[in-house]
């Protein structure tokens, strides 16, 4: 029967399923080329993983999502992860949709999978959306801790960068506090100069522009900014402040 | 029976228009239209707003603005249905209107291009599915020019390579399938790249699916007996991932530079009105000049002047403009002087609107060119170009590090820096781990700690990787490992990717589009359809030898030789349908189509740059001239979207910042 066009294996399989012969129905469905018909039936037959595989084969992301949503509701989280883990397309789709909506799910996924870098990235991006700085810092601390057992070079690099980010934010807060009391310096044309959130270089830039050479130097030393970089920043900042030295 | 030319742009436009207007007609009375921002551009290309008004559209709203008012009873949503958060937004707005409005509303949703099961589920969960009438608007290809079709999926790149979401592959397959239905199977599907392979597989799979569905629903012409097309020669699929450097380089054609500097979307660009201040509103030139500071300009090949300029290297745009100006001046002057008899005068007056339009367009492009020159003369621009040219011509990448560091120190915008670093990484199979860490530190210090995420994303996209992690394709290894990267060192020679004596004024090779670098992606296409000439460019023939005698040009040798150095799967499928070869030949004879005059479709999965389009047009012109050499003669470019380097890295850049 296979190879003959126009035979709807879906109908035959459905009949077999209605008769209670599930095994037969599944093997019959293998011959059905239209995934759009195959997948829903497989789902109703509770052949979930086969349904997922068929959906992935079809390339139709809508069908894949459909099966995934179904599985997510039905299975306990751990076994849901086990199902999708062996299938990269499914994992990717779960990840990308969860990124917008359900970060807790992602956290669990990365944890079970031991994907520390991705997990820490998640914490960093949640640090970026925190409403207050102290909460952001907490998230960064978590991210750093999350990476602390790992000895991989990328993890080590990320960790040091996260730690540096925390130090920078703390310094910026300190400067903001200091400078609020010392507003009587000349050349402070820019109003509302909060330093928080700026990059290292921009912090130095703004400090020089406002005439706080010492504080700028402190940032340079703290973060080991290369001499060349510092010279360029200084030059640009002094020009911006119209201090022709 | 004379079959219509395949991939006919006006036919596609017409169909999309009709479909939409039919849907609008289905809703009685006036209506408010709510559309997704990303759809506004394509919609503008297909239908005039005045036409929409004739069909009862009262006011347009953007979905993202969340400000639909209750002025009309009917509310129509026009949204892409593939993304869950878009669906949620629709649901939210329906709920909001229902809560706030006094009158009962009728909601309709047109999903583009199709209604999805997931969107239904989401709407149902939100409890609004019942009160919306749902239909689909099958919009796939949007014609940008006669030979350029785009799906206009703006986030196709980040979807495909960062999130590994294959939706755009599926949509591309659907879109190509529609064309196959009309004009017959692609006799041959060739291409390069893993996602490209997936697309080819999908196309073949869909064919069997359609065949299976056929007899049960006996509507439409039979698809089973569908034979290979007699008007299409082949489909060539290029996966973007095969050739990232081309996107990362600064494009040097006029159109490419407009895209780099001002950003073109859906054939429109926004230019500060001071730039083109003197230009009075002209028909066809300015769109609705509603914005205060910015002005919208149509950029398309219908403008005769622009069709000459767009694909030219920017270096000669000045002289081209000059020439047009001179011709325009002399033709108006001479005519007015020589117009002695009344009939001559009448003739001249009849042509006057043409001259005026040309003059306006000349004025516009002169000011645009001036603005671009301001950009290309800056120190940063020339330095970036220097780094780019050194890297592509094969100089030792470590010699460029000082320059890049200096650019970072001088506060060059992040996308520009990232493009340079990614260019180094992709052309040299990664950056030495020590150097890479130094660059990463420099970027984080210069642009902020949030870009830790940016760097991670770039690594996921395989754009910025440590060396050693990425293995080169081809070479000594007998089998190409999956996930290996394109090896540019041998390719530079075998495909002559770098050309020192490039001629920008009258180009003799596609390398003119980047002033020296020939885009690898287009070279691959050339090695298939234009192989004799390509072989001769690479290895100049002995004088007197016939054009086709070059040993490099035998069969698909060049394509196969070079493709082993390029990352991803190589594929070459022949579709014969259910018709035997003999019948096929007979059918070809009957329809009177010989070898010539066929269409070659080049599909870019993951975006195409305007410089590549220019290069492909050049190849197409040469094909038409040489006639019959290689295969096919009309080149149609299709893509998921049109892309620039900034767009490529932008998908990775983290937008959030730490705030107090």
Short mmCIF file of C-alpha atoms in Angstrom, two decimals, chain B residues 239-467:
data_model
loop_
_atom_site.label_atom_id
_atom_site.label_comp_id
_atom_site.label_asym_id
_atom_site.label_seq_id
_atom_site.Cartn_x
_atom_site.Cartn_y
_atom_site.Cartn_z
CA UNK B 239 23.00 29.70 3.86
CA UNK B 240 24.14 32.95 5.41
CA UNK B 241 26.23 31.08 7.91
CA UNK B 242 28.43 29.89 5.03
CA UNK B 243 29.68 33.39 4.45
CA UNK B 244 29.42 35.89 7.27
CA UNK B 245 32.38 38.11 6.32
CA UNK B 246 30.58 39.51 3.31
CA UNK B 247 27.91 40.91 5.59
CA UNK B 248 30.43 42.24 8.07
CA UNK B 249 32.35 44.27 5.53
CA UNK B 250 31.33 47.80 4.74
CA UNK B 251 29.45 47.73 1.46
CA UNK B 252 30.90 50.05 -1.12
CA UNK B 253 28.16 50.30 -3.70
CA UNK B 254 25.98 53.38 -3.66
CA UNK B 255 22.90 51.51 -2.53
CA UNK B 256 24.97 49.55 -0.04
CA UNK B 257 26.32 52.72 1.49
CA UNK B 258 22.89 54.28 1.71
CA UNK B 259 21.90 51.19 3.64
CA UNK B 260 24.98 51.42 5.86
CA UNK B 261 24.59 55.10 6.59
CA UNK B 262 20.84 55.70 6.56
CA UNK B 263 19.41 52.20 6.73
CA UNK B 264 16.91 51.15 4.09
CA UNK B 265 13.80 49.27 5.08
CA UNK B 266 11.22 48.14 2.58
CA UNK B 267 12.75 50.37 -0.10
CA UNK B 268 12.43 53.41 2.10
CA UNK B 269 14.99 55.33 3.99
CA UNK B 270 14.76 58.16 6.43
CA UNK B 271 17.00 61.10 5.86
CA UNK B 272 17.34 64.20 7.92
CA UNK B 273 15.36 66.81 6.09
CA UNK B 274 18.24 69.24 6.30
CA UNK B 275 20.19 66.97 4.00
CA UNK B 276 17.69 67.26 1.22
CA UNK B 277 16.29 70.53 2.43
CA UNK B 278 15.99 72.20 -0.95
CA UNK B 279 13.98 69.45 -2.52
CA UNK B 280 10.35 70.26 -2.98
CA UNK B 281 7.93 67.38 -2.51
CA UNK B 282 7.87 65.45 -5.73
CA UNK B 283 5.58 62.67 -6.74
CA UNK B 284 7.14 59.31 -6.19
CA UNK B 285 10.16 60.69 -4.45
CA UNK B 286 8.92 61.53 -1.01
CA UNK B 287 6.51 59.41 0.87
CA UNK B 288 4.30 60.94 3.47
CA UNK B 289 6.67 63.50 4.91
CA UNK B 290 4.93 63.42 8.21
CA UNK B 291 7.87 63.22 10.56
CA UNK B 292 9.20 66.48 11.77
CA UNK B 293 12.90 66.08 11.31
CA UNK B 294 13.26 63.00 9.20
CA UNK B 295 12.05 62.58 5.74
CA UNK B 296 11.12 59.38 4.02
CA UNK B 297 12.58 58.70 0.62
CA UNK B 298 11.66 55.94 -1.75
CA UNK B 299 14.68 54.04 -2.96
CA UNK B 300 13.80 51.83 -5.86
CA UNK B 301 14.81 50.94 -9.33
CA UNK B 302 11.77 52.50 -10.96
CA UNK B 303 13.68 55.73 -10.82
CA UNK B 304 15.81 55.50 -13.96
CA UNK B 305 18.63 57.52 -12.55
CA UNK B 306 18.79 55.40 -9.45
CA UNK B 307 18.74 52.16 -11.36
CA UNK B 308 22.05 53.22 -12.87
CA UNK B 309 23.51 54.48 -9.65
CA UNK B 310 22.39 51.94 -7.13
CA UNK B 311 24.69 49.10 -8.06
CA UNK B 312 27.71 51.20 -8.97
CA UNK B 313 30.75 51.44 -6.76
CA UNK B 314 30.48 54.61 -4.73
CA UNK B 315 33.79 55.91 -6.07
CA UNK B 316 32.27 56.55 -9.49
CA UNK B 317 28.90 57.86 -8.35
CA UNK B 318 30.25 61.40 -8.51
CA UNK B 319 31.19 61.15 -12.14
CA UNK B 320 27.93 59.39 -12.99
CA UNK B 321 25.94 62.16 -11.37
CA UNK B 322 28.02 64.70 -13.20
CA UNK B 323 27.37 63.01 -16.52
CA UNK B 324 23.63 62.94 -15.97
CA UNK B 325 23.65 66.58 -14.96
CA UNK B 326 25.49 67.54 -18.12
CA UNK B 327 23.20 65.51 -20.34
CA UNK B 328 20.14 66.96 -18.70
CA UNK B 329 21.39 70.46 -19.09
CA UNK B 330 22.38 70.09 -22.70
CA UNK B 331 19.17 68.38 -23.68
CA UNK B 332 17.00 71.07 -22.17
CA UNK B 333 19.10 73.88 -23.58
CA UNK B 334 19.52 72.57 -27.05
CA UNK B 335 15.90 71.76 -27.31
CA UNK B 336 14.70 75.15 -26.23
CA UNK B 337 17.08 76.77 -28.67
CA UNK B 338 16.33 74.49 -31.54
CA UNK B 339 12.64 74.43 -30.92
CA UNK B 340 11.66 76.69 -33.73
CA UNK B 341 8.63 75.10 -35.22
CA UNK B 342 5.53 74.60 -33.18
CA UNK B 343 5.58 70.85 -33.58
CA UNK B 344 9.09 70.67 -32.17
CA UNK B 345 8.06 72.86 -29.32
CA UNK B 346 5.07 70.67 -28.58
CA UNK B 347 7.30 67.67 -28.60
CA UNK B 348 9.60 69.29 -26.10
CA UNK B 349 6.81 70.33 -23.79
CA UNK B 350 5.48 66.80 -23.83
CA UNK B 351 8.80 65.56 -22.57
CA UNK B 352 9.12 68.28 -19.96
CA UNK B 353 7.65 66.36 -16.99
CA UNK B 354 10.18 63.64 -17.63
CA UNK B 355 13.01 66.12 -17.42
CA UNK B 356 11.62 67.66 -14.29
CA UNK B 357 11.35 64.32 -12.53
CA UNK B 358 14.87 63.50 -13.57
CA UNK B 359 16.11 66.80 -12.32
CA UNK B 360 14.47 66.30 -8.95
CA UNK B 361 15.89 62.85 -8.64
CA UNK B 362 19.31 64.16 -9.59
CA UNK B 363 19.10 66.79 -6.89
CA UNK B 364 18.09 64.21 -4.32
CA UNK B 365 20.85 61.80 -5.12
CA UNK B 366 23.46 64.52 -5.26
CA UNK B 367 22.62 65.55 -1.72
CA UNK B 368 22.52 61.95 -0.57
CA UNK B 369 25.90 61.32 -2.14
CA UNK B 370 27.30 64.41 -0.47
CA UNK B 371 26.07 63.22 2.89
CA UNK B 372 27.65 59.83 2.35
CA UNK B 373 30.94 61.43 1.35
CA UNK B 374 30.92 63.28 4.66
CA UNK B 375 30.79 59.86 6.27
CA UNK B 376 33.37 58.16 4.14
CA UNK B 377 35.86 60.95 4.65
CA UNK B 378 35.97 60.53 8.43
CA UNK B 379 39.03 59.11 10.04
CA UNK B 380 37.15 56.21 11.60
CA UNK B 381 35.67 55.17 8.29
CA UNK B 382 38.98 55.03 6.49
CA UNK B 383 40.64 53.23 9.35
CA UNK B 384 37.87 50.63 9.49
CA UNK B 385 38.19 50.15 5.78
CA UNK B 386 41.92 49.73 6.15
CA UNK B 387 41.46 46.98 8.72
CA UNK B 388 38.80 45.31 6.59
CA UNK B 389 40.89 45.31 3.46
CA UNK B 390 43.92 43.98 5.25
CA UNK B 391 41.94 41.20 6.82
CA UNK B 392 40.20 40.14 3.63
CA UNK B 393 43.37 40.24 1.55
CA UNK B 394 44.92 37.81 3.96
CA UNK B 395 47.27 39.88 6.07
CA UNK B 396 48.29 38.49 9.44
CA UNK B 397 45.37 39.48 11.69
CA UNK B 398 47.59 40.28 14.67
CA UNK B 399 49.02 43.24 12.77
CA UNK B 400 45.58 44.83 12.89
CA UNK B 401 45.09 44.60 16.62
CA UNK B 402 46.66 47.94 17.45
CA UNK B 403 44.37 49.69 15.01
CA UNK B 404 41.29 48.01 16.40
CA UNK B 405 42.29 48.82 19.96
CA UNK B 406 42.81 52.41 18.99
CA UNK B 407 39.37 52.53 17.43
CA UNK B 408 37.88 51.22 20.66
CA UNK B 409 39.76 53.81 22.69
CA UNK B 410 38.52 56.57 20.47
CA UNK B 411 34.94 55.74 21.18
CA UNK B 412 33.90 54.27 17.84
CA UNK B 413 30.34 52.90 17.97
CA UNK B 414 30.03 49.36 19.25
CA UNK B 415 28.54 47.77 16.12
CA UNK B 416 31.48 48.95 14.04
CA UNK B 417 33.98 47.46 16.47
CA UNK B 418 32.10 44.21 16.71
CA UNK B 419 31.98 43.94 12.94
CA UNK B 420 35.74 44.24 12.75
CA UNK B 421 36.33 41.67 15.46
CA UNK B 422 33.82 39.25 13.99
CA UNK B 423 35.40 39.75 10.60
CA UNK B 424 38.75 38.78 12.01
CA UNK B 425 37.28 35.80 13.77
CA UNK B 426 35.30 34.51 10.79
CA UNK B 427 38.06 34.91 8.23
CA UNK B 428 40.71 33.36 10.44
CA UNK B 429 38.74 30.62 12.15
CA UNK B 430 38.70 32.37 15.47
CA UNK B 431 40.93 34.72 17.38
CA UNK B 432 43.78 33.54 19.57
CA UNK B 433 42.31 33.00 23.05
CA UNK B 434 44.74 35.43 24.66
CA UNK B 435 43.95 38.22 22.20
CA UNK B 436 40.26 37.49 22.37
CA UNK B 437 40.19 37.87 26.13
CA UNK B 438 42.02 41.16 25.82
CA UNK B 439 39.44 42.41 23.30
CA UNK B 440 36.58 41.22 25.44
CA UNK B 441 37.97 43.10 28.41
CA UNK B 442 38.44 46.20 26.30
CA UNK B 443 34.87 46.02 25.02
CA UNK B 444 33.38 45.53 28.44
CA UNK B 445 35.38 48.43 29.82
CA UNK B 446 34.57 50.68 26.92
CA UNK B 447 30.91 49.90 26.41
CA UNK B 448 29.69 48.54 29.70
CA UNK B 449 29.42 45.28 31.60
CA UNK B 450 26.08 44.41 30.03
CA UNK B 451 27.96 43.48 26.87
CA UNK B 452 29.16 40.36 28.57
CA UNK B 453 25.89 39.05 27.21
CA UNK B 454 26.56 40.51 23.79
CA UNK B 455 29.85 38.68 23.58
CA UNK B 456 28.24 35.43 24.63
CA UNK B 457 25.58 35.80 21.97
CA UNK B 458 28.18 36.45 19.30
CA UNK B 459 29.99 33.32 20.31
CA UNK B 460 26.74 31.37 20.03
CA UNK B 461 26.30 32.71 16.53
CA UNK B 462 29.82 31.53 15.71
CA UNK B 463 30.78 35.07 14.84
CA UNK B 464 33.33 35.64 17.55
CA UNK B 465 35.08 32.51 18.72
CA UNK B 466 38.39 31.57 20.26
CA UNK B 467 40.71 29.81 17.87
#
